[in-house]
């Protein structure tokens, strides 16, 4: 996959998140600050703009995206997405092409970076409920084209976000609501799900 092809997928991913802004804020309003949609729109917009303007290779493009997110003011999603994107660039190739093996290494590095600061696991009702299954699906993918890889990741992220309805919130403001949070998906997991769906388009 070329840098241009990956950039187009990233911009699709950002557009999918921005389009879901109201839904994400509505979910967050139930047990949070009702600002997740706005925060994620800012993050997605910053990533999309950075990707469009980037002149270097794949690693440079992802570094630009991580830096753009780091410069935002926002909720807890900002440092988490900055860390994830920064981990992604650390695992990315310097040049203008990336293989299936390269994609696997890149997403594995991104998850590892986020796990180092987050501590959240599947079942804690966070973005990790979508991200960990998506990354595991990428690692397990044995096909030969990136379309199949991203489709598998998107399916796993969607299932993970849906499953987050079954859990009690263990992080953030929603934590204080305990079992009341069962039945509502995690907004961070849903936004991550939309991102992977966009990557698959």
PDB file of C-alpha atoms in Angstrom, residues 35-36 39-40 42-44 46-47 62 65-88 90 109-119 127-128 131 171 192:
ATOM      1  CA  UNK A  35     -18.122  16.613  24.925  1.00  0.00           C
ATOM      2  CA  UNK A  36     -16.670  13.423  23.436  1.00  0.00           C
ATOM      3  CA  UNK A  39     -13.315  16.435  21.175  1.00  0.00           C
ATOM      4  CA  UNK A  40     -13.167  13.618  18.632  1.00  0.00           C
ATOM      5  CA  UNK A  42     -11.239  18.218  16.789  1.00  0.00           C
ATOM      6  CA  UNK A  43      -8.881  15.220  16.878  1.00  0.00           C
ATOM      7  CA  UNK A  44     -10.138  13.838  13.573  1.00  0.00           C
ATOM      8  CA  UNK A  46      -6.388  17.781  13.142  1.00  0.00           C
ATOM      9  CA  UNK A  47      -5.329  14.335  11.899  1.00  0.00           C
ATOM     10  CA  UNK A  62       1.898   9.839  11.215  1.00  0.00           C
ATOM     11  CA  UNK A  65      -0.705  13.674  12.821  1.00  0.00           C
ATOM     12  CA  UNK A  66       0.415  12.842  16.372  1.00  0.00           C
ATOM     13  CA  UNK A  67       1.938  16.305  16.780  1.00  0.00           C
ATOM     14  CA  UNK A  68      -1.239  17.987  15.542  1.00  0.00           C
ATOM     15  CA  UNK A  69      -3.292  16.100  18.125  1.00  0.00           C
ATOM     16  CA  UNK A  70      -0.818  16.871  20.914  1.00  0.00           C
ATOM     17  CA  UNK A  71      -1.320  20.600  20.289  1.00  0.00           C
ATOM     18  CA  UNK A  72      -5.088  20.425  20.892  1.00  0.00           C
ATOM     19  CA  UNK A  73      -6.897  21.403  24.072  1.00  0.00           C
ATOM     20  CA  UNK A  74      -9.517  18.813  24.972  1.00  0.00           C
ATOM     21  CA  UNK A  75     -10.610  15.957  27.164  1.00  0.00           C
ATOM     22  CA  UNK A  76      -8.862  12.747  28.070  1.00  0.00           C
ATOM     23  CA  UNK A  77      -9.126  11.523  24.471  1.00  0.00           C
ATOM     24  CA  UNK A  78      -6.428  13.976  23.308  1.00  0.00           C
ATOM     25  CA  UNK A  79      -3.409  12.456  25.135  1.00  0.00           C
ATOM     26  CA  UNK A  80      -4.688   8.935  24.434  1.00  0.00           C
ATOM     27  CA  UNK A  81      -4.976   9.513  20.692  1.00  0.00           C
ATOM     28  CA  UNK A  82      -1.666  11.373  20.632  1.00  0.00           C
ATOM     29  CA  UNK A  83       0.007   8.390  22.310  1.00  0.00           C
ATOM     30  CA  UNK A  84      -1.659   5.902  19.957  1.00  0.00           C
ATOM     31  CA  UNK A  85      -0.652   7.846  16.833  1.00  0.00           C
ATOM     32  CA  UNK A  86       2.849   8.380  18.192  1.00  0.00           C
ATOM     33  CA  UNK A  87       3.195   4.639  18.757  1.00  0.00           C
ATOM     34  CA  UNK A  88       1.935   4.086  15.223  1.00  0.00           C
ATOM     35  CA  UNK A  90       7.307   4.606  15.737  1.00  0.00           C
ATOM     36  CA  UNK A 109       3.428  -0.733  18.276  1.00  0.00           C
ATOM     37  CA  UNK A 110       0.552   1.735  18.583  1.00  0.00           C
ATOM     38  CA  UNK A 111      -1.386  -0.486  20.988  1.00  0.00           C
ATOM     39  CA  UNK A 112       1.738  -1.183  23.046  1.00  0.00           C
ATOM     40  CA  UNK A 113       2.391   2.548  23.431  1.00  0.00           C
ATOM     41  CA  UNK A 114      -1.184   3.159  24.575  1.00  0.00           C
ATOM     42  CA  UNK A 115      -1.179   0.203  26.981  1.00  0.00           C
ATOM     43  CA  UNK A 116       1.940   1.655  28.613  1.00  0.00           C
ATOM     44  CA  UNK A 117      -0.001   4.743  29.760  1.00  0.00           C
ATOM     45  CA  UNK A 118      -3.612   3.524  29.924  1.00  0.00           C
ATOM     46  CA  UNK A 119      -3.798   0.336  31.947  1.00  0.00           C
ATOM     47  CA  UNK A 127     -11.725   2.872  23.816  1.00  0.00           C
ATOM     48  CA  UNK A 128      -9.687  -0.302  24.440  1.00  0.00           C
ATOM     49  CA  UNK A 131      -9.029  -1.007  19.864  1.00  0.00           C
ATOM     50  CA  UNK A 171     -12.484   4.847  34.263  1.00  0.00           C
ATOM     51  CA  UNK A 192     -12.652   4.083  17.700  1.00  0.00           C
TER      52      UNK A 192
END
